Structures are given as structure tokens and as C-alpha cells.
């Protein structure tokens, strides 16, 4: 089994992966070992007998789940999404001007830009076309980056200049602590806290949640056995390790629809 989600730190990842692997092994009455760190190409690589290298995979990015399901993998179960999983775009509120967003100005100098756009206050619905809008986003090509760009284009504006940071934590640190007047790409949990502190949430795009999938040749009785285990009381330790309330059968179409939206 491949456990593809790094949970907080290596110790948390080990605990969560081991508990999930043990549950799967008990359900199918076979010894199951786990590895971490994969991508779509690695999961699709066939062994000498033509089968994929893993029987099961725990997947967080919904575009990867969708790609696997399209290749014949089975959706075993989906975590219950109480985190409102997705991608949000946030901005600084304009002091003394309700409903307006602060963009540009000298606060952007920390991003290393040679030419700074003028500082302006614009209505939230005009951010997408403002020449002072700079998007502060994580690694280029990451899922959250692709979703953020898609959101921006859907709002009718051309993509702005994008300043890259390594993590979403860096985005909120720059905006909260250094008061950088950019449009930040963050998780909904961060966006909720941002709004509670007076910030502006410009857009939210939900995404299908974390999934356990099984390779195309895994027998249906094994798929059902693992699904029943995840949906039952025996999954309580797994749920605690993953910090989710439980699992549901899920709908493969949600992942297909998300991938269609993302690539459309």
C-alpha cells in the first residue's frame, strides 16, 4: 500500500500509515506493508506480471484520485470532509473602507519585486482586473496553484503577477505578520481564521476529500471488506490518527467532475 499524505511530521505520518495499513491487512486477511511518496507515474508503473506496484493507495490530491479512477482503480472510501477541503483566495481589507480590498504599494517590497504597483483600495469584485493585484501562491504547478489560477480566470481577469513561496504557511505569515497587500492562496481553515480577524475572503473552491483507492485487479470482495472496515467502529484509531471523524463510501463522479473543471 502507498500512503501518500505527509501528516504534520514524519512521526504522525508513520502512526497514521501504520494504523491504516493494519486495518486494511485485517480486512483482507493478508500482510500489508506501506511506503510513502508517490506520483501518478509511479502508481501506474506495472510490475513484471502487468499489475500496478501497489494494491491500495491513500491519496489526498483529488486530481490524482480522479486520474486513478479513470484508469480503472476502485474508490474504496472517502474521508468525511469536515475541513471544508479546498482552496481559498484572501486579501487585506482596506482600512476604513468596508467592502474594499487593499492592494499593491510598498508592502510588496519584501517579495523582491523591482517595480511595485501603486497602492489602491478596490471593491472586492474588481480585484481580478486590478493592475495592482499580485497573487502570493505556493509552488508552481502544485494543485493549489492550479486551482487558484483557474479561480482567477473564472472571475474574468487575466492572471496577475505571481510571487512564489514554499508553503501556504509562508503565505499567511507574509500577509498577517508583514501586512503584505497581495491576494493569498490558502486553505479554507486558514481563510476562516483570516475572515474572523477582519480579512477578506475573495473566493472559495471546494475539492473532493482524501480517498483510499484500490488497484484495478483487487477483487471486489476485498474492496468491500476494506470499505466495511473503514465505515465501521474498527476504524476509530485510524480516524484519530488522521484527525477525521470517519469515512463514507463516496462518489467517483465528484472526482471526475473536479478534474474536468480543473482541466477545462
C-alpha atoms as a PDB file:
ATOM      1  CA  UNK A   1       0.000   0.000   0.000  1.00  0.00           C
ATOM      2  CA  UNK A   2       1.135   3.532  -0.700  1.00  0.00           C
ATOM      3  CA  UNK A   3       0.443   6.151   1.942  1.00  0.00           C
ATOM      4  CA  UNK A   4       0.822   9.404   0.110  1.00  0.00           C
ATOM      5  CA  UNK A   5      -0.133  12.010   2.698  1.00  0.00           C
ATOM      6  CA  UNK A   6       2.512  13.568   4.906  1.00  0.00           C
ATOM      7  CA  UNK A   7       0.601  14.245   8.140  1.00  0.00           C
ATOM      8  CA  UNK A   8       2.231  17.081  10.051  1.00  0.00           C
ATOM      9  CA  UNK A   9       5.573  15.373  10.554  1.00  0.00           C
ATOM     10  CA  UNK A  10       7.247  12.019   9.966  1.00  0.00           C
ATOM     11  CA  UNK A  11       6.157  10.568  13.295  1.00  0.00           C
ATOM     12  CA  UNK A  12       2.498  11.425  12.677  1.00  0.00           C
ATOM     13  CA  UNK A  13       2.786  10.052   9.167  1.00  0.00           C
ATOM     14  CA  UNK A  14       4.224   6.781  10.454  1.00  0.00           C
ATOM     15  CA  UNK A  15       1.493   6.338  13.064  1.00  0.00           C
ATOM     16  CA  UNK A  16      -1.356   7.118  10.653  1.00  0.00           C
ATOM     17  CA  UNK A  17       0.068   4.953   7.873  1.00  0.00           C
ATOM     18  CA  UNK A  18       0.719   2.024  10.179  1.00  0.00           C
ATOM     19  CA  UNK A  19      -2.798   2.096  11.632  1.00  0.00           C
ATOM     20  CA  UNK A  20      -4.422   2.374   8.200  1.00  0.00           C
ATOM     21  CA  UNK A  21      -2.234  -0.422   6.827  1.00  0.00           C
ATOM     22  CA  UNK A  22      -3.072  -2.677   9.767  1.00  0.00           C
ATOM     23  CA  UNK A  23      -6.785  -2.071   9.242  1.00  0.00           C
ATOM     24  CA  UNK A  24      -6.532  -2.933   5.539  1.00  0.00           C
ATOM     25  CA  UNK A  25      -4.497  -6.061   6.314  1.00  0.00           C
ATOM     26  CA  UNK A  26      -7.014  -7.272   8.872  1.00  0.00           C
ATOM     27  CA  UNK A  27      -9.899  -6.668   6.478  1.00  0.00           C
ATOM     28  CA  UNK A  28      -8.407  -8.692   3.614  1.00  0.00           C
ATOM     29  CA  UNK A  29      -6.545 -11.159   5.868  1.00  0.00           C
ATOM     30  CA  UNK A  30      -3.199 -10.519   4.246  1.00  0.00           C
ATOM     31  CA  UNK A  31       0.041  -8.956   5.346  1.00  0.00           C
ATOM     32  CA  UNK A  32       0.200  -5.385   4.032  1.00  0.00           C
ATOM     33  CA  UNK A  33       3.235  -3.119   4.063  1.00  0.00           C
ATOM     34  CA  UNK A  34       3.278   0.569   3.239  1.00  0.00           C
ATOM     35  CA  UNK A  35       5.512   3.073   1.516  1.00  0.00           C
ATOM     36  CA  UNK A  36       5.159   6.822   1.114  1.00  0.00           C
ATOM     37  CA  UNK A  37       5.940   9.381  -1.543  1.00  0.00           C
ATOM     38  CA  UNK A  38       4.373   8.744  -4.906  1.00  0.00           C
ATOM     39  CA  UNK A  39       3.038  10.385  -8.025  1.00  0.00           C
ATOM     40  CA  UNK A  40       0.716   9.285 -10.789  1.00  0.00           C
ATOM     41  CA  UNK A  41       3.516   7.863 -12.941  1.00  0.00           C
ATOM     42  CA  UNK A  42       4.829   5.748 -10.082  1.00  0.00           C
ATOM     43  CA  UNK A  43       1.402   4.369  -9.252  1.00  0.00           C
ATOM     44  CA  UNK A  44       0.745   3.454 -12.876  1.00  0.00           C
ATOM     45  CA  UNK A  45       4.025   1.594 -13.350  1.00  0.00           C
ATOM     46  CA  UNK A  46       3.262  -2.070 -13.897  1.00  0.00           C
ATOM     47  CA  UNK A  47       5.333  -4.895 -12.468  1.00  0.00           C
ATOM     48  CA  UNK A  48       6.549  -7.985 -14.324  1.00  0.00           C
ATOM     49  CA  UNK A  49       3.105  -9.555 -14.140  1.00  0.00           C
ATOM     50  CA  UNK A  50       1.447  -6.406 -15.511  1.00  0.00           C
ATOM     51  CA  UNK A  51      -0.097  -5.313 -12.211  1.00  0.00           C
ATOM     52  CA  UNK A  52       0.420  -1.888 -10.576  1.00  0.00           C
ATOM     53  CA  UNK A  53       3.088  -1.765  -7.856  1.00  0.00           C
ATOM     54  CA  UNK A  54       0.515  -1.125  -5.118  1.00  0.00           C
ATOM     55  CA  UNK A  55      -2.758  -2.818  -4.238  1.00  0.00           C
ATOM     56  CA  UNK A  56      -4.082   0.201  -2.317  1.00  0.00           C
ATOM     57  CA  UNK A  57      -3.223   3.884  -2.131  1.00  0.00           C
ATOM     58  CA  UNK A  58      -4.252   6.614   0.291  1.00  0.00           C
ATOM     59  CA  UNK A  59      -4.499   9.783  -1.786  1.00  0.00           C
ATOM     60  CA  UNK A  60      -5.045  13.397  -0.800  1.00  0.00           C
ATOM     61  CA  UNK A  61      -4.972  15.401  -4.088  1.00  0.00           C
ATOM     62  CA  UNK A  62      -8.363  14.896  -5.814  1.00  0.00           C
ATOM     63  CA  UNK A  63      -6.874  15.284  -9.282  1.00  0.00           C
ATOM     64  CA  UNK A  64      -4.646  12.244  -8.596  1.00  0.00           C
ATOM     65  CA  UNK A  65      -7.623  10.294  -7.273  1.00  0.00           C
ATOM     66  CA  UNK A  66      -9.608  11.239 -10.389  1.00  0.00           C
ATOM     67  CA  UNK A  67      -6.775  10.154 -12.685  1.00  0.00           C
ATOM     68  CA  UNK A  68      -6.516   6.776 -10.968  1.00  0.00           C
ATOM     69  CA  UNK A  69     -10.279   6.194 -11.064  1.00  0.00           C
ATOM     70  CA  UNK A  70     -10.232   6.981 -14.776  1.00  0.00           C
ATOM     71  CA  UNK A  71      -7.608   4.230 -15.169  1.00  0.00           C
ATOM     72  CA  UNK A  72      -9.866   1.645 -13.557  1.00  0.00           C
ATOM     73  CA  UNK A  73      -8.881   1.954  -9.893  1.00  0.00           C
ATOM     74  CA  UNK A  74     -11.700   1.443  -7.371  1.00  0.00           C
ATOM     75  CA  UNK A  75     -12.876   4.071  -4.913  1.00  0.00           C
ATOM     76  CA  UNK A  76     -12.880   2.228  -1.578  1.00  0.00           C
ATOM     77  CA  UNK A  77     -13.895   5.041   0.785  1.00  0.00           C
ATOM     78  CA  UNK A  78     -13.629   8.792   1.266  1.00  0.00           C
ATOM     79  CA  UNK A  79     -12.835  10.633   4.492  1.00  0.00           C
ATOM     80  CA  UNK A  80     -15.658  12.695   5.922  1.00  0.00           C
ATOM     81  CA  UNK A  81     -14.864  16.241   4.914  1.00  0.00           C
ATOM     82  CA  UNK A  82     -15.333  18.413   7.975  1.00  0.00           C
ATOM     83  CA  UNK A  83     -12.294  20.511   6.994  1.00  0.00           C
ATOM     84  CA  UNK A  84     -14.153  22.071   4.036  1.00  0.00           C
ATOM     85  CA  UNK A  85     -11.255  20.869   1.888  1.00  0.00           C
ATOM     86  CA  UNK A  86     -10.404  23.205  -0.971  1.00  0.00           C
ATOM     87  CA  UNK A  87      -8.542  26.355  -1.950  1.00  0.00           C
ATOM     88  CA  UNK A  88      -9.337  29.946  -0.955  1.00  0.00           C
ATOM     89  CA  UNK A  89      -8.096  33.342  -2.084  1.00  0.00           C
ATOM     90  CA  UNK A  90      -7.774  36.003   0.608  1.00  0.00           C
ATOM     91  CA  UNK A  91      -6.831  39.677   0.731  1.00  0.00           C
ATOM     92  CA  UNK A  92      -6.234  42.548   3.147  1.00  0.00           C
ATOM     93  CA  UNK A  93      -9.258  44.677   3.988  1.00  0.00           C
ATOM     94  CA  UNK A  94      -8.898  48.380   3.226  1.00  0.00           C
ATOM     95  CA  UNK A  95      -8.779  50.408   6.480  1.00  0.00           C
ATOM     96  CA  UNK A  96     -11.913  52.455   6.958  1.00  0.00           C
ATOM     97  CA  UNK A  97     -13.474  51.335   3.675  1.00  0.00           C
ATOM     98  CA  UNK A  98     -15.880  48.472   4.208  1.00  0.00           C
ATOM     99  CA  UNK A  99     -16.139  46.020   1.329  1.00  0.00           C
ATOM    100  CA  UNK A 100     -12.890  47.171  -0.262  1.00  0.00           C
ATOM    101  CA  UNK A 101      -9.556  45.384  -0.577  1.00  0.00           C
ATOM    102  CA  UNK A 102      -6.059  46.843  -0.161  1.00  0.00           C
ATOM    103  CA  UNK A 103      -3.670  46.006  -2.997  1.00  0.00           C
ATOM    104  CA  UNK A 104      -0.141  46.981  -4.028  1.00  0.00           C
ATOM    105  CA  UNK A 105       2.206  49.532  -2.509  1.00  0.00           C
ATOM    106  CA  UNK A 106       5.428  49.347  -0.529  1.00  0.00           C
ATOM    107  CA  UNK A 107       4.388  46.276   1.465  1.00  0.00           C
ATOM    108  CA  UNK A 108       5.209  44.204  -1.628  1.00  0.00           C
ATOM    109  CA  UNK A 109       8.890  45.170  -1.474  1.00  0.00           C
ATOM    110  CA  UNK A 110       9.567  42.179   0.790  1.00  0.00           C
ATOM    111  CA  UNK A 111       8.695  39.960  -2.180  1.00  0.00           C
ATOM    112  CA  UNK A 112      11.735  41.271  -4.051  1.00  0.00           C
ATOM    113  CA  UNK A 113       9.808  42.986  -6.834  1.00  0.00           C
ATOM    114  CA  UNK A 114      11.730  45.598  -8.776  1.00  0.00           C
ATOM    115  CA  UNK A 115       8.667  47.576  -9.820  1.00  0.00           C
ATOM    116  CA  UNK A 116       5.905  47.919  -7.252  1.00  0.00           C
ATOM    117  CA  UNK A 117       2.324  48.547  -8.354  1.00  0.00           C
ATOM    118  CA  UNK A 118       0.611  51.560  -6.762  1.00  0.00           C
ATOM    119  CA  UNK A 119      -1.353  51.058  -3.574  1.00  0.00           C
ATOM    120  CA  UNK A 120      -5.099  51.125  -4.167  1.00  0.00           C
ATOM    121  CA  UNK A 121      -8.351  50.234  -2.465  1.00  0.00           C
ATOM    122  CA  UNK A 122     -10.780  48.472  -4.777  1.00  0.00           C
ATOM    123  CA  UNK A 123     -14.144  46.728  -4.317  1.00  0.00           C
ATOM    124  CA  UNK A 124     -13.709  43.002  -3.794  1.00  0.00           C
ATOM    125  CA  UNK A 125     -15.338  42.157  -7.118  1.00  0.00           C
ATOM    126  CA  UNK A 126     -12.823  44.318  -9.011  1.00  0.00           C
ATOM    127  CA  UNK A 127      -9.687  42.712  -7.606  1.00  0.00           C
ATOM    128  CA  UNK A 128      -9.464  40.343 -10.579  1.00  0.00           C
ATOM    129  CA  UNK A 129      -8.846  43.150 -13.048  1.00  0.00           C
ATOM    130  CA  UNK A 130      -6.761  45.463 -10.895  1.00  0.00           C
ATOM    131  CA  UNK A 131      -3.211  46.141 -12.177  1.00  0.00           C
ATOM    132  CA  UNK A 132      -2.130  46.350  -8.529  1.00  0.00           C
ATOM    133  CA  UNK A 133      -3.152  42.762  -7.781  1.00  0.00           C
ATOM    134  CA  UNK A 134      -0.297  40.374  -7.045  1.00  0.00           C
ATOM    135  CA  UNK A 135      -1.028  36.734  -6.229  1.00  0.00           C
ATOM    136  CA  UNK A 136       1.013  35.113  -3.464  1.00  0.00           C
ATOM    137  CA  UNK A 137       0.999  31.379  -4.187  1.00  0.00           C
ATOM    138  CA  UNK A 138       2.863  28.164  -3.326  1.00  0.00           C
ATOM    139  CA  UNK A 139       4.992  26.083  -5.663  1.00  0.00           C
ATOM    140  CA  UNK A 140       4.282  26.458  -9.359  1.00  0.00           C
ATOM    141  CA  UNK A 141       2.315  23.546 -10.759  1.00  0.00           C
ATOM    142  CA  UNK A 142       1.050  22.361  -7.373  1.00  0.00           C
ATOM    143  CA  UNK A 143      -2.645  21.570  -7.131  1.00  0.00           C
ATOM    144  CA  UNK A 144      -3.486  24.646  -5.063  1.00  0.00           C
ATOM    145  CA  UNK A 145      -1.592  26.798  -7.558  1.00  0.00           C
ATOM    146  CA  UNK A 146      -3.541  25.331 -10.481  1.00  0.00           C
ATOM    147  CA  UNK A 147      -6.849  25.763  -8.650  1.00  0.00           C
ATOM    148  CA  UNK A 148      -6.046  29.378  -7.746  1.00  0.00           C
ATOM    149  CA  UNK A 149      -5.219  30.221 -11.355  1.00  0.00           C
ATOM    150  CA  UNK A 150      -8.432  28.572 -12.514  1.00  0.00           C
ATOM    151  CA  UNK A 151     -10.451  30.584  -9.993  1.00  0.00           C
ATOM    152  CA  UNK A 152      -8.835  33.805 -11.190  1.00  0.00           C
ATOM    153  CA  UNK A 153      -9.584  33.087 -14.829  1.00  0.00           C
ATOM    154  CA  UNK A 154     -13.173  32.213 -13.985  1.00  0.00           C
ATOM    155  CA  UNK A 155     -13.606  35.643 -12.463  1.00  0.00           C
ATOM    156  CA  UNK A 156     -12.863  37.122 -15.860  1.00  0.00           C
ATOM    157  CA  UNK A 157      -9.447  38.570 -15.265  1.00  0.00           C
ATOM    158  CA  UNK A 158      -6.071  37.869 -16.855  1.00  0.00           C
ATOM    159  CA  UNK A 159      -3.658  36.166 -14.497  1.00  0.00           C
ATOM    160  CA  UNK A 160      -1.740  38.689 -12.365  1.00  0.00           C
ATOM    161  CA  UNK A 161       1.903  38.625 -11.499  1.00  0.00           C
ATOM    162  CA  UNK A 162       2.521  35.699  -9.164  1.00  0.00           C
ATOM    163  CA  UNK A 163       5.053  35.669  -6.337  1.00  0.00           C
ATOM    164  CA  UNK A 164       6.067  32.169  -5.234  1.00  0.00           C
ATOM    165  CA  UNK A 165       6.621  30.935  -1.690  1.00  0.00           C
ATOM    166  CA  UNK A 166       7.425  27.425  -0.486  1.00  0.00           C
ATOM    167  CA  UNK A 167       4.370  26.780   1.680  1.00  0.00           C
ATOM    168  CA  UNK A 168       0.876  28.042   2.412  1.00  0.00           C
ATOM    169  CA  UNK A 169       2.095  28.873   5.917  1.00  0.00           C
ATOM    170  CA  UNK A 170       4.505  31.339   4.330  1.00  0.00           C
ATOM    171  CA  UNK A 171       1.586  32.985   2.516  1.00  0.00           C
ATOM    172  CA  UNK A 172      -0.335  33.704   5.694  1.00  0.00           C
ATOM    173  CA  UNK A 173       2.808  34.730   7.587  1.00  0.00           C
ATOM    174  CA  UNK A 174       3.648  37.367   5.000  1.00  0.00           C
ATOM    175  CA  UNK A 175       0.097  38.688   4.867  1.00  0.00           C
ATOM    176  CA  UNK A 176      -0.639  38.593   8.599  1.00  0.00           C
ATOM    177  CA  UNK A 177       2.733  39.479  10.110  1.00  0.00           C
ATOM    178  CA  UNK A 178       4.279  41.618   7.362  1.00  0.00           C
ATOM    179  CA  UNK A 179       0.941  43.051   6.129  1.00  0.00           C
ATOM    180  CA  UNK A 180       1.734  42.276   2.505  1.00  0.00           C
ATOM    181  CA  UNK A 181      -1.150  43.612   0.394  1.00  0.00           C
ATOM    182  CA  UNK A 182      -1.382  40.705  -2.034  1.00  0.00           C
ATOM    183  CA  UNK A 183      -4.000  38.089  -2.875  1.00  0.00           C
ATOM    184  CA  UNK A 184      -3.024  34.965  -0.957  1.00  0.00           C
ATOM    185  CA  UNK A 185      -3.684  31.326  -1.834  1.00  0.00           C
ATOM    186  CA  UNK A 186      -4.541  29.379   1.336  1.00  0.00           C
ATOM    187  CA  UNK A 187      -6.610  26.524   2.754  1.00  0.00           C
ATOM    188  CA  UNK A 188     -10.203  27.112   3.935  1.00  0.00           C
ATOM    189  CA  UNK A 189      -9.140  26.608   7.570  1.00  0.00           C
ATOM    190  CA  UNK A 190      -6.689  29.493   7.233  1.00  0.00           C
ATOM    191  CA  UNK A 191      -9.243  31.577   5.338  1.00  0.00           C
ATOM    192  CA  UNK A 192     -11.829  31.119   8.087  1.00  0.00           C
ATOM    193  CA  UNK A 193      -9.402  32.415  10.713  1.00  0.00           C
ATOM    194  CA  UNK A 194      -8.410  35.260   8.393  1.00  0.00           C
ATOM    195  CA  UNK A 195     -12.040  36.364   7.998  1.00  0.00           C
ATOM    196  CA  UNK A 196     -12.594  36.190  11.765  1.00  0.00           C
ATOM    197  CA  UNK A 197      -9.727  38.676  12.162  1.00  0.00           C
ATOM    198  CA  UNK A 198     -11.247  41.127   9.687  1.00  0.00           C
ATOM    199  CA  UNK A 199      -9.625  39.939   6.458  1.00  0.00           C
ATOM    200  CA  UNK A 200     -11.436  39.398   3.168  1.00  0.00           C
ATOM    201  CA  UNK A 201     -12.105  36.009   1.580  1.00  0.00           C
ATOM    202  CA  UNK A 202     -12.408  36.636  -2.156  1.00  0.00           C
ATOM    203  CA  UNK A 203     -13.215  33.120  -3.360  1.00  0.00           C
ATOM    204  CA  UNK A 204     -13.559  29.522  -2.229  1.00  0.00           C
ATOM    205  CA  UNK A 205     -13.338  26.381  -4.351  1.00  0.00           C
ATOM    206  CA  UNK A 206     -14.251  23.115  -2.599  1.00  0.00           C
ATOM    207  CA  UNK A 207     -12.481  19.910  -3.567  1.00  0.00           C
ATOM    208  CA  UNK A 208     -13.320  16.227  -3.038  1.00  0.00           C
ATOM    209  CA  UNK A 209     -11.646  14.913   0.087  1.00  0.00           C
ATOM    210  CA  UNK A 210      -8.960  12.313   0.827  1.00  0.00           C
ATOM    211  CA  UNK A 211      -9.614   8.856  -0.575  1.00  0.00           C
ATOM    212  CA  UNK A 212      -8.480   5.269  -0.258  1.00  0.00           C
ATOM    213  CA  UNK A 213      -8.383   3.586  -3.679  1.00  0.00           C
ATOM    214  CA  UNK A 214      -7.685   0.023  -4.784  1.00  0.00           C
ATOM    215  CA  UNK A 215      -5.857  -1.154  -7.901  1.00  0.00           C
ATOM    216  CA  UNK A 216      -7.976  -2.358 -10.856  1.00  0.00           C
ATOM    217  CA  UNK A 217      -7.249  -6.047 -10.215  1.00  0.00           C
ATOM    218  CA  UNK A 218      -8.099  -6.024  -6.498  1.00  0.00           C
ATOM    219  CA  UNK A 219     -11.097  -8.387  -6.071  1.00  0.00           C
ATOM    220  CA  UNK A 220     -14.400  -6.726  -5.287  1.00  0.00           C
ATOM    221  CA  UNK A 221     -14.774  -8.757  -2.119  1.00  0.00           C
ATOM    222  CA  UNK A 222     -11.537  -7.245  -0.817  1.00  0.00           C
ATOM    223  CA  UNK A 223     -12.655  -3.751  -1.815  1.00  0.00           C
ATOM    224  CA  UNK A 224     -15.916  -4.290   0.052  1.00  0.00           C
ATOM    225  CA  UNK A 225     -14.160  -5.759   3.076  1.00  0.00           C
ATOM    226  CA  UNK A 226     -11.872  -2.748   3.428  1.00  0.00           C
ATOM    227  CA  UNK A 227     -14.776  -0.342   2.841  1.00  0.00           C
ATOM    228  CA  UNK A 228     -16.808  -2.025   5.575  1.00  0.00           C
ATOM    229  CA  UNK A 229     -13.860  -1.827   7.968  1.00  0.00           C
ATOM    230  CA  UNK A 230     -13.360   1.887   7.308  1.00  0.00           C
ATOM    231  CA  UNK A 231     -17.041   2.649   7.740  1.00  0.00           C
ATOM    232  CA  UNK A 232     -17.224   0.647  10.980  1.00  0.00           C
ATOM    233  CA  UNK A 233     -16.143   1.095  14.572  1.00  0.00           C
ATOM    234  CA  UNK A 234     -12.814  -0.662  13.966  1.00  0.00           C
ATOM    235  CA  UNK A 235     -11.558   2.442  12.147  1.00  0.00           C
ATOM    236  CA  UNK A 236     -11.642   4.658  15.252  1.00  0.00           C
ATOM    237  CA  UNK A 237      -7.862   4.592  15.778  1.00  0.00           C
ATOM    238  CA  UNK A 238      -7.257   5.316  12.090  1.00  0.00           C
ATOM    239  CA  UNK A 239      -9.680   8.223  12.228  1.00  0.00           C
ATOM    240  CA  UNK A 240      -7.979   9.634  15.301  1.00  0.00           C
ATOM    241  CA  UNK A 241      -4.545   9.385  13.683  1.00  0.00           C
ATOM    242  CA  UNK A 242      -5.791  11.133  10.531  1.00  0.00           C
ATOM    243  CA  UNK A 243      -7.846  13.647  12.535  1.00  0.00           C
ATOM    244  CA  UNK A 244     -11.044  12.933  10.655  1.00  0.00           C
ATOM    245  CA  UNK A 245     -14.443  11.936  12.116  1.00  0.00           C
ATOM    246  CA  UNK A 246     -14.920   8.913   9.872  1.00  0.00           C
ATOM    247  CA  UNK A 247     -15.432   7.647   6.326  1.00  0.00           C
ATOM    248  CA  UNK A 248     -18.163   7.351   3.714  1.00  0.00           C
ATOM    249  CA  UNK A 249     -18.499   5.322   0.528  1.00  0.00           C
ATOM    250  CA  UNK A 250     -18.025   8.409  -1.639  1.00  0.00           C
ATOM    251  CA  UNK A 251     -18.926   9.122  -5.249  1.00  0.00           C
ATOM    252  CA  UNK A 252     -16.344   8.656  -8.033  1.00  0.00           C
ATOM    253  CA  UNK A 253     -18.203  11.202 -10.168  1.00  0.00           C
ATOM    254  CA  UNK A 254     -17.209  14.006  -7.794  1.00  0.00           C
ATOM    255  CA  UNK A 255     -13.565  13.397  -8.640  1.00  0.00           C
ATOM    256  CA  UNK A 256     -14.246  13.178 -12.371  1.00  0.00           C
ATOM    257  CA  UNK A 257     -16.208  16.440 -12.237  1.00  0.00           C
ATOM    258  CA  UNK A 258     -13.421  18.173 -10.343  1.00  0.00           C
ATOM    259  CA  UNK A 259     -10.771  17.080 -12.844  1.00  0.00           C
ATOM    260  CA  UNK A 260     -12.982  18.196 -15.734  1.00  0.00           C
ATOM    261  CA  UNK A 261     -13.378  21.611 -14.112  1.00  0.00           C
ATOM    262  CA  UNK A 262      -9.656  21.916 -13.406  1.00  0.00           C
ATOM    263  CA  UNK A 263      -8.594  20.989 -16.927  1.00  0.00           C
ATOM    264  CA  UNK A 264     -11.425  22.819 -18.707  1.00  0.00           C
END
